mmCIF file of C-alpha atoms (C1' of nucleotides) in Angstrom:
data_model
loop_
_atom_site.group_PDB
_atom_site.id
_atom_site.type_symbol
_atom_site.label_atom_id
_atom_site.label_comp_id
_atom_site.label_asym_id
_atom_site.label_seq_id
_atom_site.Cartn_x
_atom_site.Cartn_y
_atom_site.Cartn_z
ATOM 1 C CA UNK A 214 2.183 15.116 -0.316
ATOM 2 C CA UNK A 215 5.846 15.847 0.749
ATOM 3 C CA UNK A 216 8.789 13.742 1.349
ATOM 4 C CA UNK A 217 10.545 13.587 4.856
ATOM 5 C CA UNK A 218 13.224 16.285 5.043
ATOM 6 C CA UNK A 219 16.296 14.565 4.999
ATOM 7 C CA UNK A 220 17.577 16.111 8.292
ATOM 8 C CA UNK A 221 14.279 15.457 10.214
ATOM 9 C CA UNK A 222 14.463 14.037 13.328
ATOM 10 C CA UNK A 223 12.320 11.245 11.748
ATOM 11 C CA UNK A 224 14.997 10.320 9.353
ATOM 12 C CA UNK A 225 16.369 6.537 9.837
ATOM 13 C CA UNK A 226 19.512 7.395 11.349
ATOM 14 C CA UNK A 227 18.113 9.993 14.271
ATOM 15 C CA UNK A 228 15.381 7.358 14.857
ATOM 16 C CA UNK A 229 18.058 4.615 15.545
ATOM 17 C CA UNK A 230 19.867 7.168 17.633
ATOM 18 C CA UNK A 231 16.665 7.736 19.785
ATOM 19 C CA UNK A 232 15.508 4.120 20.006
ATOM 20 C CA UNK A 233 18.134 2.718 23.029
ATOM 21 C CA UNK A 234 16.366 5.706 24.677
ATOM 22 C CA UNK A 235 12.792 4.080 24.876
ATOM 23 C CA UNK A 236 13.679 0.480 24.593
ATOM 24 C CA UNK A 237 15.108 -2.082 26.906
ATOM 25 C CA UNK A 238 16.919 -5.096 25.189
ATOM 26 C CA UNK A 239 19.460 -5.346 22.529
ATOM 27 C CA UNK A 240 18.485 -4.303 18.949
ATOM 28 C CA UNK A 241 19.285 -5.611 15.602
ATOM 29 C CA UNK A 242 20.140 -2.363 14.085
ATOM 30 C CA UNK A 243 20.590 -3.570 10.612
ATOM 31 C CA UNK A 244 17.592 -5.458 10.696
ATOM 32 C CA UNK A 245 15.446 -2.372 11.459
ATOM 33 C CA UNK A 246 17.443 -0.473 8.970
ATOM 34 C CA UNK A 247 16.348 -3.264 6.256
ATOM 35 C CA UNK A 248 12.854 -3.287 7.520
ATOM 36 C CA UNK A 249 12.629 0.321 7.629
ATOM 37 C CA UNK A 250 13.905 0.747 4.171
ATOM 38 C CA UNK A 251 12.027 -2.097 2.490
ATOM 39 C CA UNK A 252 8.846 -0.471 2.806
ATOM 40 C CA UNK A 253 9.788 3.367 2.510
ATOM 41 C CA UNK A 254 11.410 1.952 -1.189
ATOM 42 C CA UNK A 255 8.247 0.397 -2.340
ATOM 43 C CA UNK A 256 5.769 3.171 -1.172
ATOM 44 C CA UNK A 257 8.312 5.594 -3.270
ATOM 45 C CA UNK A 258 8.256 3.299 -6.168
ATOM 46 C CA UNK A 259 4.877 2.815 -6.048
ATOM 47 C CA UNK A 260 4.255 6.656 -5.689
ATOM 48 C CA UNK A 261 6.654 7.734 -8.671
ATOM 49 C CA UNK A 262 5.185 5.246 -11.120
ATOM 50 C CA UNK A 263 1.827 6.398 -10.224
ATOM 51 C CA UNK A 264 2.783 10.165 -10.698
ATOM 52 C CA UNK A 265 5.067 9.851 -13.904
ATOM 53 C CA UNK A 266 3.478 7.009 -15.749
ATOM 54 C CA UNK A 267 0.582 5.658 -14.753
ATOM 55 C CA UNK A 268 -1.555 8.935 -14.128
ATOM 56 C CA UNK A 269 -1.973 9.899 -17.876
ATOM 57 C CA UNK A 270 -3.585 6.464 -18.443
ATOM 58 C CA UNK A 271 -5.691 6.809 -15.621
ATOM 59 C CA UNK A 272 -4.497 3.480 -14.224
ATOM 60 C CA UNK A 273 -3.379 2.808 -10.590
ATOM 61 C CA UNK A 274 -0.804 0.882 -9.621
ATOM 62 C CA UNK A 275 -2.443 -2.357 -9.133
ATOM 63 C CA UNK A 276 -4.569 -2.067 -12.007
ATOM 64 C CA UNK A 277 -1.308 -1.954 -14.074
ATOM 65 C CA UNK A 278 -0.112 -4.726 -12.232
ATOM 66 C CA UNK A 279 -2.859 -6.796 -13.334
ATOM 67 C CA UNK A 280 -2.920 -5.423 -16.741
ATOM 68 C CA UNK A 281 0.565 -6.118 -16.729
ATOM 69 C CA UNK A 282 0.253 -9.671 -15.924
ATOM 70 C CA UNK A 283 -2.536 -10.235 -18.930
ATOM 71 C CA UNK A 284 -0.088 -8.637 -21.277
ATOM 72 C CA UNK A 285 2.749 -11.365 -20.252
ATOM 73 C CA UNK A 286 0.209 -14.435 -20.272
ATOM 74 C CA UNK A 287 -2.597 -12.864 -22.319
ATOM 75 C CA UNK A 288 -5.114 -14.730 -20.527
ATOM 76 C CA UNK A 289 -5.165 -15.783 -16.959
ATOM 77 C CA UNK A 290 -7.541 -16.977 -13.874
ATOM 78 C CA UNK A 291 -8.763 -14.716 -11.314
ATOM 79 C CA UNK A 292 -6.881 -16.675 -8.443
ATOM 80 C CA UNK A 293 -3.665 -16.247 -10.325
ATOM 81 C CA UNK A 294 -3.747 -12.397 -10.563
ATOM 82 C CA UNK A 295 -4.403 -12.393 -6.962
ATOM 83 C CA UNK A 296 -1.762 -14.148 -6.212
ATOM 84 C CA UNK A 297 0.833 -12.562 -8.562
ATOM 85 C CA UNK A 298 -0.353 -8.876 -7.074
ATOM 86 C CA UNK A 299 -0.581 -10.204 -3.407
ATOM 87 C CA UNK A 300 -3.941 -8.891 -3.281
ATOM 88 C CA UNK A 301 -7.132 -10.984 -2.658
ATOM 89 C CA UNK A 302 -9.582 -12.465 -4.834
ATOM 90 C CA UNK A 303 -12.218 -9.867 -3.901
ATOM 91 C CA UNK A 304 -9.857 -7.070 -4.977
ATOM 92 C CA UNK A 305 -8.984 -8.683 -8.212
ATOM 93 C CA UNK A 306 -12.804 -8.810 -8.806
ATOM 94 C CA UNK A 307 -13.354 -5.038 -8.220
ATOM 95 C CA UNK A 308 -10.240 -3.832 -10.443
ATOM 96 C CA UNK A 309 -11.255 -6.219 -13.251
ATOM 97 C CA UNK A 310 -14.613 -4.634 -13.136
ATOM 98 C CA UNK A 311 -13.104 -1.278 -13.645
ATOM 99 C CA UNK A 312 -10.800 -2.267 -16.466
ATOM 100 C CA UNK A 313 -13.434 -4.409 -18.365
ATOM 101 C CA UNK A 314 -15.695 -1.016 -18.038
ATOM 102 C CA UNK A 315 -12.706 0.523 -19.765
ATOM 103 C CA UNK A 316 -12.613 -2.537 -22.529
ATOM 104 C CA UNK A 317 -9.065 -3.274 -21.481
ATOM 105 C CA UNK A 318 -9.987 -6.811 -20.288
ATOM 106 C CA UNK A 319 -12.633 -9.390 -20.604
ATOM 107 C CA UNK A 320 -13.967 -12.137 -18.506
ATOM 108 C CA UNK A 321 -15.390 -15.730 -19.583
ATOM 109 C CA UNK A 322 -16.213 -18.593 -17.364
ATOM 110 C CA UNK A 323 -13.749 -21.961 -17.889
ATOM 111 C CA UNK A 324 -15.509 -24.202 -19.667
ATOM 112 C CA UNK A 325 -14.317 -27.230 -18.052
ATOM 113 C CA UNK A 326 -14.716 -25.924 -14.426
ATOM 114 C CA UNK A 327 -17.267 -23.188 -14.429
ATOM 115 C CA UNK A 328 -16.273 -22.132 -10.866
ATOM 116 C CA UNK A 329 -13.040 -20.350 -12.897
ATOM 117 C CA UNK A 330 -13.322 -17.013 -14.521
ATOM 118 C CA UNK A 331 -10.785 -16.443 -17.165
ATOM 119 C CA UNK A 332 -9.779 -12.954 -18.006
ATOM 120 C CA UNK A 333 -8.368 -11.980 -21.300
ATOM 121 C CA UNK A 334 -6.320 -9.103 -22.315
ATOM 122 C CA UNK A 335 -8.319 -7.085 -25.091
ATOM 123 C CA UNK A 336 -6.775 -5.206 -28.045
ATOM 124 C CA UNK A 337 -7.169 -2.336 -26.632
ATOM 125 C CA UNK A 338 -5.467 -3.671 -23.472
ATOM 126 C CA UNK A 339 -2.549 -4.653 -25.579
ATOM 127 C CA UNK A 340 -2.505 -1.326 -27.372
ATOM 128 C CA UNK A 341 -2.161 0.567 -24.019
ATOM 129 C CA UNK A 342 0.590 -1.880 -22.734
ATOM 130 C CA UNK A 343 2.659 -1.214 -25.838
ATOM 131 C CA UNK A 344 2.185 2.498 -25.642
ATOM 132 C CA UNK A 345 2.971 2.965 -21.609
ATOM 133 C CA UNK A 346 5.686 -0.012 -21.279
ATOM 134 C CA UNK A 347 8.498 1.800 -22.519
ATOM 135 C CA UNK A 348 7.785 4.658 -20.716
ATOM 136 C CA UNK A 349 6.996 2.679 -17.279
ATOM 137 C CA UNK A 350 10.410 0.659 -18.191
ATOM 138 C CA UNK A 351 12.321 3.965 -18.243
ATOM 139 C CA UNK A 352 11.035 4.573 -15.007
ATOM 140 C CA UNK A 353 12.531 1.400 -14.162
ATOM 141 C CA UNK A 354 16.089 2.172 -15.101
ATOM 142 C CA UNK A 355 15.632 5.526 -13.147
ATOM 143 C CA UNK A 356 15.370 4.072 -9.924
ATOM 144 C CA UNK A 357 18.596 2.269 -10.353
ATOM 145 C CA UNK A 358 20.237 4.678 -12.116
ATOM 146 C CA UNK A 359 22.773 5.174 -9.304
ATOM 147 C CA UNK A 360 23.865 1.699 -8.762
ATOM 148 C CA UNK A 361 26.263 -0.385 -10.779
ATOM 149 C CA UNK A 362 24.907 -3.445 -12.668
ATOM 150 C CA UNK A 363 26.702 -5.434 -9.859
ATOM 151 C CA UNK A 364 25.229 -3.829 -7.108
ATOM 152 C CA UNK A 365 21.606 -3.969 -9.106
ATOM 153 C CA UNK A 366 21.957 -7.866 -9.356
ATOM 154 C CA UNK A 367 22.821 -7.714 -5.610
ATOM 155 C CA UNK A 368 20.188 -5.846 -4.471
ATOM 156 C CA UNK A 369 17.790 -7.998 -6.184
ATOM 157 C CA UNK A 370 18.934 -11.238 -5.212
ATOM 158 C CA UNK A 371 19.143 -10.046 -1.159
ATOM 159 C CA UNK A 372 15.618 -8.722 -1.750
ATOM 160 C CA UNK A 373 14.241 -12.179 -3.687
ATOM 161 C CA UNK A 374 16.131 -13.973 -0.540
ATOM 162 C CA UNK A 375 14.095 -11.517 2.274
ATOM 163 C CA UNK A 376 10.642 -12.345 0.272
ATOM 164 C CA UNK A 377 11.544 -16.265 -0.107
ATOM 165 C CA UNK A 378 12.059 -16.072 4.238
ATOM 166 C CA UNK A 379 9.074 -14.015 4.595
ATOM 167 C CA UNK A 380 6.704 -16.461 2.337
ATOM 168 C CA UNK A 381 7.777 -19.319 4.275
ATOM 169 C CA UNK A 382 7.241 -17.803 7.896
ATOM 170 C CA UNK A 383 3.926 -16.287 6.654
ATOM 171 C CA UNK A 384 2.403 -19.663 5.176
ATOM 172 C CA UNK B 168 -5.138 -14.571 0.285
ATOM 173 C CA UNK B 169 -2.374 -16.701 -1.017
ATOM 174 C CA UNK B 170 1.087 -15.788 -2.334
ATOM 175 C CA UNK B 171 2.337 -17.022 -5.596
ATOM 176 C CA UNK B 172 3.096 -20.375 -6.492
ATOM 177 C CA UNK B 173 6.683 -20.713 -7.329
ATOM 178 C CA UNK B 174 6.289 -22.151 -10.451
ATOM 179 C CA UNK B 175 3.533 -19.898 -11.562
ATOM 180 C CA UNK B 176 4.001 -18.225 -14.993
ATOM 181 C CA UNK B 177 4.076 -14.870 -13.401
ATOM 182 C CA UNK B 178 6.997 -15.572 -11.287
ATOM 183 C CA UNK B 179 9.847 -13.238 -12.007
ATOM 184 C CA UNK B 180 12.071 -15.281 -14.194
ATOM 185 C CA UNK B 181 9.391 -16.556 -16.386
ATOM 186 C CA UNK B 182 7.945 -13.173 -16.714
ATOM 187 C CA UNK B 183 11.330 -11.735 -17.740
ATOM 188 C CA UNK B 184 11.613 -14.877 -20.497
ATOM 189 C CA UNK B 185 8.302 -13.820 -21.853
ATOM 190 C CA UNK B 186 8.825 -10.136 -22.218
ATOM 191 C CA UNK B 187 11.046 -10.027 -24.901
ATOM 192 C CA UNK B 188 7.955 -11.721 -27.001
ATOM 193 C CA UNK B 189 6.007 -8.491 -26.310
ATOM 194 C CA UNK B 190 8.607 -5.773 -26.265
ATOM 195 C CA UNK B 191 10.599 -4.072 -29.094
ATOM 196 C CA UNK B 192 13.463 -2.355 -27.616
ATOM 197 C CA UNK B 193 16.171 -3.256 -25.599
ATOM 198 C CA UNK B 194 15.701 -4.014 -21.559
ATOM 199 C CA UNK B 195 17.380 -3.286 -18.630
ATOM 200 C CA UNK B 196 16.489 -6.509 -16.896
ATOM 201 C CA UNK B 197 18.385 -6.016 -13.701
ATOM 202 C CA UNK B 198 16.407 -2.945 -13.006
ATOM 203 C CA UNK B 199 13.081 -4.830 -13.949
ATOM 204 C CA UNK B 200 13.935 -7.348 -11.215
ATOM 205 C CA UNK B 201 15.113 -4.625 -8.596
ATOM 206 C CA UNK B 202 11.458 -2.693 -9.142
ATOM 207 C CA UNK B 203 9.361 -6.263 -9.347
ATOM 208 C CA UNK B 204 11.220 -7.179 -5.978
ATOM 209 C CA UNK B 205 11.338 -3.462 -3.917
ATOM 210 C CA UNK B 206 7.716 -3.516 -3.875
ATOM 211 C CA UNK B 207 6.762 -7.123 -3.232
ATOM 212 C CA UNK B 208 8.948 -6.909 -0.532
ATOM 213 C CA UNK B 209 7.364 -4.008 1.015
ATOM 214 C CA UNK B 210 3.960 -5.763 0.683
ATOM 215 C CA UNK B 211 4.977 -8.993 2.381
ATOM 216 C CA UNK B 212 6.549 -7.116 4.915
ATOM 217 C CA UNK B 213 3.575 -5.073 5.493
ATOM 218 C CA UNK B 214 1.433 -8.190 5.578
ATOM 219 C CA UNK B 215 3.458 -10.281 7.702
ATOM 220 C CA UNK B 216 3.458 -7.463 10.604
ATOM 221 C CA UNK B 217 0.071 -6.777 10.552
ATOM 222 C CA UNK B 218 -0.957 -10.615 10.528
ATOM 223 C CA UNK B 219 1.639 -11.524 12.946
ATOM 224 C CA UNK B 220 2.661 -8.521 15.243
ATOM 225 C CA UNK B 221 -0.163 -5.947 14.920
ATOM 226 C CA UNK B 222 -3.702 -7.433 14.606
ATOM 227 C CA UNK B 223 -3.513 -8.276 18.246
ATOM 228 C CA UNK B 224 -3.256 -4.864 19.193
ATOM 229 C CA UNK B 225 -5.849 -3.550 16.624
ATOM 230 C CA UNK B 226 -3.399 -1.372 14.696
ATOM 231 C CA UNK B 227 -2.742 -1.300 10.964
ATOM 232 C CA UNK B 228 0.328 -0.836 9.413
ATOM 233 C CA UNK B 229 -0.144 3.023 9.002
ATOM 234 C CA UNK B 230 -1.310 3.795 12.693
ATOM 235 C CA UNK B 231 1.501 1.412 13.850
ATOM 236 C CA UNK B 232 4.283 3.698 11.822
ATOM 237 C CA UNK B 233 2.493 7.010 13.434
ATOM 238 C CA UNK B 234 2.339 5.830 16.833
ATOM 239 C CA UNK B 235 5.995 4.630 16.617
ATOM 240 C CA UNK B 236 7.293 7.901 15.368
ATOM 241 C CA UNK B 237 5.327 9.524 18.299
ATOM 242 C CA UNK B 238 6.914 7.201 20.564
ATOM 243 C CA UNK B 239 10.347 7.881 19.304
ATOM 244 C CA UNK B 240 9.980 11.896 19.601
ATOM 245 C CA UNK B 241 6.960 12.254 21.920
ATOM 246 C CA UNK B 242 5.328 14.970 20.143
ATOM 247 C CA UNK B 243 5.053 16.081 16.496
ATOM 248 C CA UNK B 244 3.293 18.168 13.822
ATOM 249 C CA UNK B 245 0.947 16.941 11.675
ATOM 250 C CA UNK B 246 2.898 17.525 8.840
ATOM 251 C CA UNK B 247 5.969 16.186 9.780
ATOM 252 C CA UNK B 248 4.055 12.690 10.603
ATOM 253 C CA UNK B 249 2.731 12.638 6.789
ATOM 254 C CA UNK B 250 6.265 13.295 5.581
ATOM 255 C CA UNK B 251 7.501 10.614 7.696
ATOM 256 C CA UNK B 252 4.942 8.070 6.315
ATOM 257 C CA UNK B 253 4.822 9.030 2.968
ATOM 258 C CA UNK B 254 1.049 9.929 3.346
ATOM 259 C CA UNK B 255 -0.818 13.094 3.022
ATOM 260 C CA UNK B 256 -1.483 15.250 6.119
ATOM 261 C CA UNK B 257 -5.323 14.679 5.292
ATOM 262 C CA UNK B 258 -4.591 11.183 6.049
ATOM 263 C CA UNK B 259 -2.723 11.866 9.004
ATOM 264 C CA UNK B 260 -5.576 13.745 10.399
ATOM 265 C CA UNK B 261 -7.910 10.617 9.922
ATOM 266 C CA UNK B 262 -5.289 8.392 11.253
ATOM 267 C CA UNK B 263 -4.710 10.433 14.508
ATOM 268 C CA UNK B 264 -8.528 10.796 15.185
ATOM 269 C CA UNK B 265 -8.549 6.988 14.987
ATOM 270 C CA UNK B 266 -5.521 6.877 17.672
ATOM 271 C CA UNK B 267 -7.143 9.606 19.679
ATOM 272 C CA UNK B 268 -10.361 7.597 20.287
ATOM 273 C CA UNK B 269 -8.331 4.748 21.707
ATOM 274 C CA UNK B 270 -6.776 7.528 24.101
ATOM 275 C CA UNK B 271 -3.388 6.735 22.270
ATOM 276 C CA UNK B 272 -2.539 10.194 21.650
ATOM 277 C CA UNK B 273 -3.863 13.548 21.950
ATOM 278 C CA UNK B 274 -3.715 16.859 19.780
ATOM 279 C CA UNK B 275 -3.534 20.368 20.535
ATOM 280 C CA UNK B 276 -3.092 23.417 18.724
ATOM 281 C CA UNK B 277 0.058 25.121 18.583
ATOM 282 C CA UNK B 278 0.370 28.307 20.789
ATOM 283 C CA UNK B 279 2.694 30.271 18.828
ATOM 284 C CA UNK B 280 1.588 29.468 15.312
ATOM 285 C CA UNK B 281 -1.881 28.504 15.567
ATOM 286 C CA UNK B 282 -2.288 26.831 12.063
ATOM 287 C CA UNK B 283 -0.113 23.933 13.380
ATOM 288 C CA UNK B 284 -1.314 20.950 15.532
ATOM 289 C CA UNK B 285 1.202 19.150 17.605
ATOM 290 C CA UNK B 286 0.385 15.577 18.487
ATOM 291 C CA UNK B 287 1.445 13.965 21.649
ATOM 292 C CA UNK B 288 1.777 10.393 22.632
ATOM 293 C CA UNK B 289 -0.161 9.573 25.900
ATOM 294 C CA UNK B 290 0.838 7.350 28.614
ATOM 295 C CA UNK B 291 -1.296 4.563 27.482
ATOM 296 C CA UNK B 292 0.116 5.118 23.953
ATOM 297 C CA UNK B 293 3.476 4.702 25.372
ATOM 298 C CA UNK B 294 2.380 1.182 27.199
ATOM 299 C CA UNK B 295 1.157 -0.045 24.161
ATOM 300 C CA UNK B 296 4.115 0.702 22.467
ATOM 301 C CA UNK B 297 6.700 -0.728 24.975
ATOM 302 C CA UNK B 298 4.067 -3.876 25.281
ATOM 303 C CA UNK B 299 4.519 -4.137 21.309
ATOM 304 C CA UNK B 300 7.763 -3.252 20.141
ATOM 305 C CA UNK B 301 9.769 -6.158 21.501
ATOM 306 C CA UNK B 302 7.746 -8.389 19.335
ATOM 307 C CA UNK B 303 7.606 -6.079 16.259
ATOM 308 C CA UNK B 304 11.247 -6.187 16.298
ATOM 309 C CA UNK B 305 11.423 -9.808 16.268
ATOM 310 C CA UNK B 306 9.747 -9.784 13.414
ATOM 311 C CA UNK B 307 12.374 -7.491 11.793
ATOM 312 C CA UNK B 308 14.951 -9.579 12.659
ATOM 313 C CA UNK B 309 12.906 -12.972 11.189
ATOM 314 C CA UNK B 310 12.871 -11.279 7.816
ATOM 315 C CA UNK B 311 16.716 -10.483 7.619
ATOM 316 C CA UNK B 312 17.533 -14.360 9.148
ATOM 317 C CA UNK B 313 18.729 -15.758 5.837
ATOM 318 C CA UNK B 314 21.251 -12.894 5.687
ATOM 319 C CA UNK B 315 24.627 -12.315 6.772
ATOM 320 C CA UNK B 316 25.347 -9.454 9.029
ATOM 321 C CA UNK B 317 27.083 -8.023 5.941
ATOM 322 C CA UNK B 318 24.125 -9.000 3.730
ATOM 323 C CA UNK B 319 21.712 -6.982 5.571
ATOM 324 C CA UNK B 320 24.017 -3.759 5.802
ATOM 325 C CA UNK B 321 24.527 -4.039 2.030
ATOM 326 C CA UNK B 322 20.834 -4.431 1.324
ATOM 327 C CA UNK B 323 20.110 -1.600 3.630
ATOM 328 C CA UNK B 324 22.629 0.845 2.023
ATOM 329 C CA UNK B 325 21.600 -0.093 -1.424
ATOM 330 C CA UNK B 326 17.660 0.551 -0.824
ATOM 331 C CA UNK B 327 19.065 3.763 0.824
ATOM 332 C CA UNK B 328 20.710 4.821 -2.525
ATOM 333 C CA UNK B 329 17.638 3.666 -4.394
ATOM 334 C CA UNK B 330 15.070 5.930 -2.106
ATOM 335 C CA UNK B 331 17.589 9.112 -2.439
ATOM 336 C CA UNK B 332 17.508 8.904 -6.077
ATOM 337 C CA UNK B 333 13.724 8.332 -6.362
ATOM 338 C CA UNK B 334 13.126 11.260 -4.217
ATOM 339 C CA UNK B 335 15.517 13.792 -5.899
ATOM 340 C CA UNK B 336 13.523 12.639 -9.304
ATOM 341 C CA UNK B 337 10.227 13.083 -7.720
ATOM 342 C CA UNK B 338 10.613 16.688 -6.152
ATOM 343 C "C1'" DC C 235 -3.068 48.877 9.913
ATOM 344 C "C1'" DA C 236 -4.636 46.507 5.583
ATOM 345 C "C1'" DC C 237 -4.105 43.578 1.980
ATOM 346 C "C1'" DT C 238 -2.514 39.393 -0.382
ATOM 347 C "C1'" DA C 239 -0.377 35.200 -0.609
ATOM 348 C "C1'" DA C 240 0.846 31.235 1.236
ATOM 349 C "C1'" DT C 241 0.266 27.468 4.821
ATOM 350 C "C1'" DC C 242 -2.243 24.264 7.376
ATOM 351 C "C1'" DA C 243 -5.858 21.336 9.038
ATOM 352 C "C1'" DT C 244 -9.661 19.434 8.260
ATOM 353 C "C1'" DT C 245 -14.264 18.081 5.880
ATOM 354 C "C1'" DA C 246 -16.495 15.947 1.562
ATOM 355 C "C1'" DT C 247 -16.293 12.549 -1.430
ATOM 356 C "C1'" DA C 248 -14.723 8.937 -4.193
ATOM 357 C "C1'" DT C 249 -12.117 4.610 -4.969
ATOM 358 C "C1'" DA C 250 -8.872 0.581 -3.405
ATOM 359 C "C1'" DG C 251 -8.861 -3.037 -0.833
ATOM 360 C "C1'" DC C 252 -10.051 -6.178 3.144
ATOM 361 C "C1'" DT C 253 -12.823 -9.701 5.526
ATOM 362 C "C1'" DA C 254 -16.609 -12.175 6.028
ATOM 363 C "C1'" DA C 255 -20.776 -14.142 3.756
ATOM 364 C "C1'" DT C 256 -22.730 -16.342 0.085
ATOM 365 C "C1'" DG C 257 -23.797 -19.098 -3.917
ATOM 366 C "C1'" DA C 258 -21.869 -21.916 -7.560
ATOM 367 C "C1'" DT C 259 -19.413 -25.872 -8.712
ATOM 368 C "C1'" DT C 260 -16.239 -29.725 -8.396
ATOM 369 C "C1'" DT C 261 -14.252 -33.782 -5.920
ATOM 370 C "C1'" DG C 262 -13.935 -37.416 -3.173
ATOM 371 C "C1'" DG C 263 -15.378 -40.715 -0.549
ATOM 372 C "C1'" DA C 264 -19.376 -44.004 1.420
ATOM 373 C "C1'" DT D 287 -24.802 -42.719 -7.222
ATOM 374 C "C1'" DC D 288 -25.255 -39.545 -3.471
ATOM 375 C "C1'" DC D 289 -23.682 -36.525 0.368
ATOM 376 C "C1'" DA D 290 -20.214 -33.827 2.380
ATOM 377 C "C1'" DA D 291 -16.085 -31.354 2.031
ATOM 378 C "C1'" DA D 292 -13.673 -28.130 -0.474
ATOM 379 C "C1'" DT D 293 -12.653 -24.584 -3.777
ATOM 380 C "C1'" DC D 294 -13.511 -20.429 -6.186
ATOM 381 C "C1'" DA D 295 -15.710 -15.673 -7.807
ATOM 382 C "C1'" DT D 296 -18.841 -12.647 -6.203
ATOM 383 C "C1'" DT D 297 -21.120 -9.620 -2.918
ATOM 384 C "C1'" DA D 298 -21.878 -6.531 1.014
ATOM 385 C "C1'" DG D 299 -19.871 -4.090 4.415
ATOM 386 C "C1'" DC D 300 -16.563 -1.779 6.282
ATOM 387 C "C1'" DT D 301 -11.596 0.486 6.913
ATOM 388 C "C1'" DA D 302 -7.970 3.212 5.109
ATOM 389 C "C1'" DT D 303 -6.285 6.690 2.426
ATOM 390 C "C1'" DA D 304 -6.118 9.803 -1.565
ATOM 391 C "C1'" DT D 305 -7.985 14.221 -4.021
ATOM 392 C "C1'" DA D 306 -10.109 18.736 -3.650
ATOM 393 C "C1'" DA D 307 -12.667 22.053 -1.464
ATOM 394 C "C1'" DT D 308 -13.020 24.563 2.436
ATOM 395 C "C1'" DG D 309 -11.850 27.627 6.124
ATOM 396 C "C1'" DA D 310 -8.852 29.485 9.547
ATOM 397 C "C1'" DT D 311 -4.235 31.293 10.408
ATOM 398 C "C1'" DT D 312 -0.067 33.654 9.666
ATOM 399 C "C1'" DA D 313 3.991 35.946 7.289
ATOM 400 C "C1'" DG D 314 5.077 39.292 4.216
ATOM 401 C "C1'" DT D 315 4.461 43.770 2.011
ATOM 402 C "C1'" DG D 316 3.191 48.528 1.362
#
DNA sequence: CACTAATCATTATATAGCTAATGATTTGGA
DNA sequence: TCCAAATCATTAGCTATATAATGATTAGTG
């Protein structure tokens, strides 16, 4: 898979130049820019991490996200894992099944509320995260290397604002 | 699917608080914040648009992206569509097949280089985009409604910087 | 012309993830 | 106490997408 040629007709600024030709009403250009780049950035990040950091452990982005959550919290319920990763509980069931087959986590029915399933990271899962995380974090550092410390904080703050706005409107 | 409870143990700030307990070396906290929120923002955006704007036209996010590109440029090669959306040419083939079945676009082998396939939007495809786009753009405006004009431009600028950095490191 | 290497689209196959349906369990009245 | 409604995980079936293999075509070289 190749990324877009920076001189392509589909590069953001060229698209913005063509949009008025096909569209009638007034446009909020910076809103278009934000939307376009938010999704592209997310896809690039996922792709970069899967290629450079996760493939050698045979983990998908989603599987890593869930294992990461378990590493942080040791044990979590299915619905919590789903809410954190923005996927359905059905998808969590599948991913957990795969992780369980690799002995990276295990599931256990809650004793008080037998509808709940608690998922716990195994020793092997913890070892893998300890082995993997420094390299993964290095990837996080790489993607912001062009930004100053202040710019990094600004970017994170603005993204939180956007996310909060979307979550309110979607609920 | 539900979003995460803002008071969850997995909420960003709580995770950052727990990370030092499981990790050894020093961490770049703002890099973690940027990475976490870039992906979440992208997923929220996709989800919001599919639910609120695209489902009534029975278009997936990817299918919309491709139709949008065709709307802007009228006609494009398979590989260009792939590069723009960050997917493989094989995936484009499938999506185009679906769009062609709905008569929203048509494909044609290039006359000069018979390896290439040119995909062209149909009249019906153009009508759908003209019908859909104002509402889609309204969604783009909604997601930045909490941001000032200046903040919107800053966010777009910082995202472009991050994307450019990732594309260089991935090539 | 002929041969090779590169490029491209397609197909086959597998996985991730979704929605909807199901079954198990708990909760909250009546 | 008992029944209805709500909650939760899982399963089934589907779509989107990825990778790898294949076949077709072109470009380059001699």
